[in-house]
Amino acid sequence: QVQLVESGGGLVQPGGALNLTCVASGRTVSEGKMGWFRQAPGKEREFVAVIRVRGALTLYGDSVKGRFTIYRDFAKDAVYLQMDSLRPEDTAVYYCSLELNDQWSQHHLASSSDVWGEGTQVTAAS
């Protein structure tokens, strides 16, 4: 019954920034992990970032560590992805995900996600 809706994507020049929003609706998300994956044409879906709903532990993919930040809004069932210093290789469709499994791990696979949003396009190009 949970639906995820992403927003905030767009076109930005390399070095620029975007902030993505993922809002969960239909029911309250009280536990599990919400995160972001991205997929460029012809490539596999790549892990970007994840946050534990209960406790706010975070994990980032190596390619975005130090540039992207995932965080929550306590007043809403929402997570955000602040993307700074965007590079052309960041260009992809970004998908919000929910994994109901609350156990924390240093690995986060797309196949473990239970709910997906429709995605939002991010393009970093001159």
PDB file of C-alpha atoms in Angstrom:
ATOM      1  CA  GLN A   1       0.000   0.000   0.000  1.00  0.00           C
ATOM      2  CA  VAL A   2       3.022   2.284   0.194  1.00  0.00           C
ATOM      3  CA  GLN A   3       3.708   4.481  -2.799  1.00  0.00           C
ATOM      4  CA  LEU A   4       6.920   6.410  -3.391  1.00  0.00           C
ATOM      5  CA  VAL A   5       7.057   9.564  -5.475  1.00  0.00           C
ATOM      6  CA  GLU A   6      10.314  11.255  -6.446  1.00  0.00           C
ATOM      7  CA  SER A   7      10.792  14.842  -7.508  1.00  0.00           C
ATOM      8  CA  GLY A   8      13.563  17.379  -7.925  1.00  0.00           C
ATOM      9  CA  GLY A   9      15.422  16.054 -10.928  1.00  0.00           C
ATOM     10  CA  GLY A  10      16.449  18.211 -13.827  1.00  0.00           C
ATOM     11  CA  LEU A  11      19.268  19.520 -15.952  1.00  0.00           C
ATOM     12  CA  VAL A  12      22.288  21.022 -14.245  1.00  0.00           C
ATOM     13  CA  GLN A  13      25.786  21.954 -15.374  1.00  0.00           C
ATOM     14  CA  PRO A  14      28.718  19.925 -14.072  1.00  0.00           C
ATOM     15  CA  GLY A  15      29.664  21.185 -10.633  1.00  0.00           C
ATOM     16  CA  GLY A  16      26.107  22.176  -9.864  1.00  0.00           C
ATOM     17  CA  ALA A  17      23.694  20.803  -7.292  1.00  0.00           C
ATOM     18  CA  LEU A  18      20.238  19.286  -7.055  1.00  0.00           C
ATOM     19  CA  ASN A  19      18.058  18.115  -4.198  1.00  0.00           C
ATOM     20  CA  LEU A  20      15.830  15.102  -4.734  1.00  0.00           C
ATOM     21  CA  THR A  21      12.718  14.398  -2.691  1.00  0.00           C
ATOM     22  CA  CYS A  22      11.018  11.070  -2.088  1.00  0.00           C
ATOM     23  CA  VAL A  23       7.633  11.113  -0.379  1.00  0.00           C
ATOM     24  CA  ALA A  24       5.978   7.949   0.897  1.00  0.00           C
ATOM     25  CA  SER A  25       2.198   7.811   0.954  1.00  0.00           C
ATOM     26  CA  GLY A  26      -0.545   5.286   1.596  1.00  0.00           C
ATOM     27  CA  ARG A  27       0.761   4.266   4.983  1.00  0.00           C
ATOM     28  CA  THR A  28       3.305   5.400   7.526  1.00  0.00           C
ATOM     29  CA  VAL A  29       6.810   4.022   7.167  1.00  0.00           C
ATOM     30  CA  SER A  30       7.993   3.356  10.701  1.00  0.00           C
ATOM     31  CA  GLU A  31      10.901   1.022  10.023  1.00  0.00           C
ATOM     32  CA  GLY A  32      13.022  -0.394   7.285  1.00  0.00           C
ATOM     33  CA  LYS A  33      15.406   1.393   4.962  1.00  0.00           C
ATOM     34  CA  MET A  34      14.747   4.014   2.349  1.00  0.00           C
ATOM     35  CA  GLY A  35      17.311   4.778  -0.266  1.00  0.00           C
ATOM     36  CA  TRP A  36      18.266   5.889  -3.717  1.00  0.00           C
ATOM     37  CA  PHE A  37      19.440   3.960  -6.736  1.00  0.00           C
ATOM     38  CA  ARG A  38      20.253   5.238 -10.175  1.00  0.00           C
ATOM     39  CA  GLN A  39      20.268   3.707 -13.611  1.00  0.00           C
ATOM     40  CA  ALA A  40      21.833   5.028 -16.777  1.00  0.00           C
ATOM     41  CA  PRO A  41      20.818   3.680 -20.200  1.00  0.00           C
ATOM     42  CA  GLY A  42      22.283   0.239 -20.823  1.00  0.00           C
ATOM     43  CA  LYS A  43      23.653  -0.101 -17.299  1.00  0.00           C
ATOM     44  CA  GLU A  44      22.599  -1.924 -14.159  1.00  0.00           C
ATOM     45  CA  ARG A  45      20.794  -0.151 -11.385  1.00  0.00           C
ATOM     46  CA  GLU A  46      23.470   1.286  -9.098  1.00  0.00           C
ATOM     47  CA  PHE A  47      23.289   1.854  -5.361  1.00  0.00           C
ATOM     48  CA  VAL A  48      23.578   5.509  -4.367  1.00  0.00           C
ATOM     49  CA  ALA A  49      22.580   5.942  -0.723  1.00  0.00           C
ATOM     50  CA  VAL A  50      20.398   4.440   1.986  1.00  0.00           C
ATOM     51  CA  ILE A  51      19.101   5.592   5.355  1.00  0.00           C
ATOM     52  CA  ARG A  52      17.616   3.483   8.118  1.00  0.00           C
ATOM     53  CA  VAL A  53      14.180   4.813   9.037  1.00  0.00           C
ATOM     54  CA  ARG A  54      14.682   3.910  12.684  1.00  0.00           C
ATOM     55  CA  GLY A  55      17.964   5.399  13.863  1.00  0.00           C
ATOM     56  CA  ALA A  56      19.031   7.272  10.724  1.00  0.00           C
ATOM     57  CA  LEU A  57      22.122   5.202   9.949  1.00  0.00           C
ATOM     58  CA  THR A  58      23.385   6.000   6.469  1.00  0.00           C
ATOM     59  CA  LEU A  59      25.476   4.347   3.787  1.00  0.00           C
ATOM     60  CA  TYR A  60      26.756   5.683   0.471  1.00  0.00           C
ATOM     61  CA  GLY A  61      28.048   4.224  -2.714  1.00  0.00           C
ATOM     62  CA  ASP A  62      31.728   4.824  -3.321  1.00  0.00           C
ATOM     63  CA  SER A  63      31.103   6.917  -6.412  1.00  0.00           C
ATOM     64  CA  VAL A  64      29.030   9.515  -4.527  1.00  0.00           C
ATOM     65  CA  LYS A  65      30.614   9.480  -1.079  1.00  0.00           C
ATOM     66  CA  GLY A  66      31.551  12.976   0.015  1.00  0.00           C
ATOM     67  CA  ARG A  67      29.325  14.625  -2.587  1.00  0.00           C
ATOM     68  CA  PHE A  68      25.811  13.354  -1.825  1.00  0.00           C
ATOM     69  CA  THR A  69      23.906  13.456   1.461  1.00  0.00           C
ATOM     70  CA  ILE A  70      20.775  11.491   2.350  1.00  0.00           C
ATOM     71  CA  TYR A  71      18.552  12.715   5.161  1.00  0.00           C
ATOM     72  CA  ARG A  72      15.041  12.443   6.571  1.00  0.00           C
ATOM     73  CA  ASP A  73      12.211  14.806   7.432  1.00  0.00           C
ATOM     74  CA  PHE A  74      10.806  13.843  10.828  1.00  0.00           C
ATOM     75  CA  ALA A  75       7.498  15.595  10.151  1.00  0.00           C
ATOM     76  CA  LYS A  76       6.820  13.694   6.947  1.00  0.00           C
ATOM     77  CA  ASP A  77       7.484  10.260   5.518  1.00  0.00           C
ATOM     78  CA  ALA A  78      10.085  11.729   3.240  1.00  0.00           C
ATOM     79  CA  VAL A  79      13.753  11.321   2.427  1.00  0.00           C
ATOM     80  CA  TYR A  80      15.987  13.644   0.490  1.00  0.00           C
ATOM     81  CA  LEU A  81      19.153  13.372  -1.511  1.00  0.00           C
ATOM     82  CA  GLN A  82      21.296  16.475  -1.654  1.00  0.00           C
ATOM     83  CA  MET A  83      23.624  16.140  -4.626  1.00  0.00           C
ATOM     84  CA  ASP A  84      26.586  18.493  -4.825  1.00  0.00           C
ATOM     85  CA  SER A  85      29.459  18.721  -7.288  1.00  0.00           C
ATOM     86  CA  LEU A  86      27.516  16.838  -9.917  1.00  0.00           C
ATOM     87  CA  ARG A  87      29.475  15.164 -12.677  1.00  0.00           C
ATOM     88  CA  PRO A  88      28.414  13.995 -16.131  1.00  0.00           C
ATOM     89  CA  GLU A  89      28.723  10.401 -14.926  1.00  0.00           C
ATOM     90  CA  ASP A  90      25.989  11.128 -12.370  1.00  0.00           C
ATOM     91  CA  THR A  91      23.501  11.404 -15.216  1.00  0.00           C
ATOM     92  CA  ALA A  92      20.811   8.767 -14.729  1.00  0.00           C
ATOM     93  CA  VAL A  93      17.262   8.133 -13.660  1.00  0.00           C
ATOM     94  CA  TYR A  94      17.214   8.217  -9.876  1.00  0.00           C
ATOM     95  CA  TYR A  95      14.815   5.876  -8.104  1.00  0.00           C
ATOM     96  CA  CYS A  96      13.635   5.997  -4.523  1.00  0.00           C
ATOM     97  CA  SER A  97      13.284   2.635  -2.811  1.00  0.00           C
ATOM     98  CA  LEU A  98      11.932   1.104   0.361  1.00  0.00           C
ATOM     99  CA  GLU A  99      13.259  -2.099   1.889  1.00  0.00           C
ATOM    100  CA  LEU A 100      11.066  -3.392   4.689  1.00  0.00           C
ATOM    101  CA  ASN A 101      13.905  -5.392   6.239  1.00  0.00           C
ATOM    102  CA  ASP A 102      15.130  -3.275   9.147  1.00  0.00           C
ATOM    103  CA  GLN A 103      18.464  -5.058   9.622  1.00  0.00           C
ATOM    104  CA  TRP A 104      21.468  -2.919   8.820  1.00  0.00           C
ATOM    105  CA  SER A 105      24.123  -4.026   6.407  1.00  0.00           C
ATOM    106  CA  GLN A 106      27.180  -2.586   4.669  1.00  0.00           C
ATOM    107  CA  HIS A 107      25.731  -3.814   1.375  1.00  0.00           C
ATOM    108  CA  HIS A 108      22.479  -2.699  -0.188  1.00  0.00           C
ATOM    109  CA  LEU A 109      21.150  -4.449  -3.281  1.00  0.00           C
ATOM    110  CA  ALA A 110      18.443  -3.285  -5.638  1.00  0.00           C
ATOM    111  CA  SER A 111      16.982  -6.796  -5.540  1.00  0.00           C
ATOM    112  CA  SER A 112      16.274  -6.367  -1.826  1.00  0.00           C
ATOM    113  CA  SER A 113      13.976  -3.391  -2.328  1.00  0.00           C
ATOM    114  CA  ASP A 114      10.258  -3.961  -1.827  1.00  0.00           C
ATOM    115  CA  VAL A 115       8.827  -0.718  -3.218  1.00  0.00           C
ATOM    116  CA  TRP A 116      10.071   1.541  -5.989  1.00  0.00           C
ATOM    117  CA  GLY A 117       9.188   4.998  -7.161  1.00  0.00           C
ATOM    118  CA  GLU A 118       8.802   5.858 -10.829  1.00  0.00           C
ATOM    119  CA  GLY A 119      12.107   7.713 -10.961  1.00  0.00           C
ATOM    120  CA  THR A 120      13.274  11.225 -11.716  1.00  0.00           C
ATOM    121  CA  GLN A 121      15.773  12.178 -14.401  1.00  0.00           C
ATOM    122  CA  VAL A 122      19.024  13.849 -13.402  1.00  0.00           C
ATOM    123  CA  THR A 123      21.254  15.189 -16.147  1.00  0.00           C
ATOM    124  CA  ALA A 124      24.608  16.841 -15.496  1.00  0.00           C
ATOM    125  CA  ALA A 125      25.875  18.256 -18.764  1.00  0.00           C
ATOM    126  CA  SER A 126      27.144  21.478 -20.267  1.00  0.00           C
TER     127      SER A 126
END
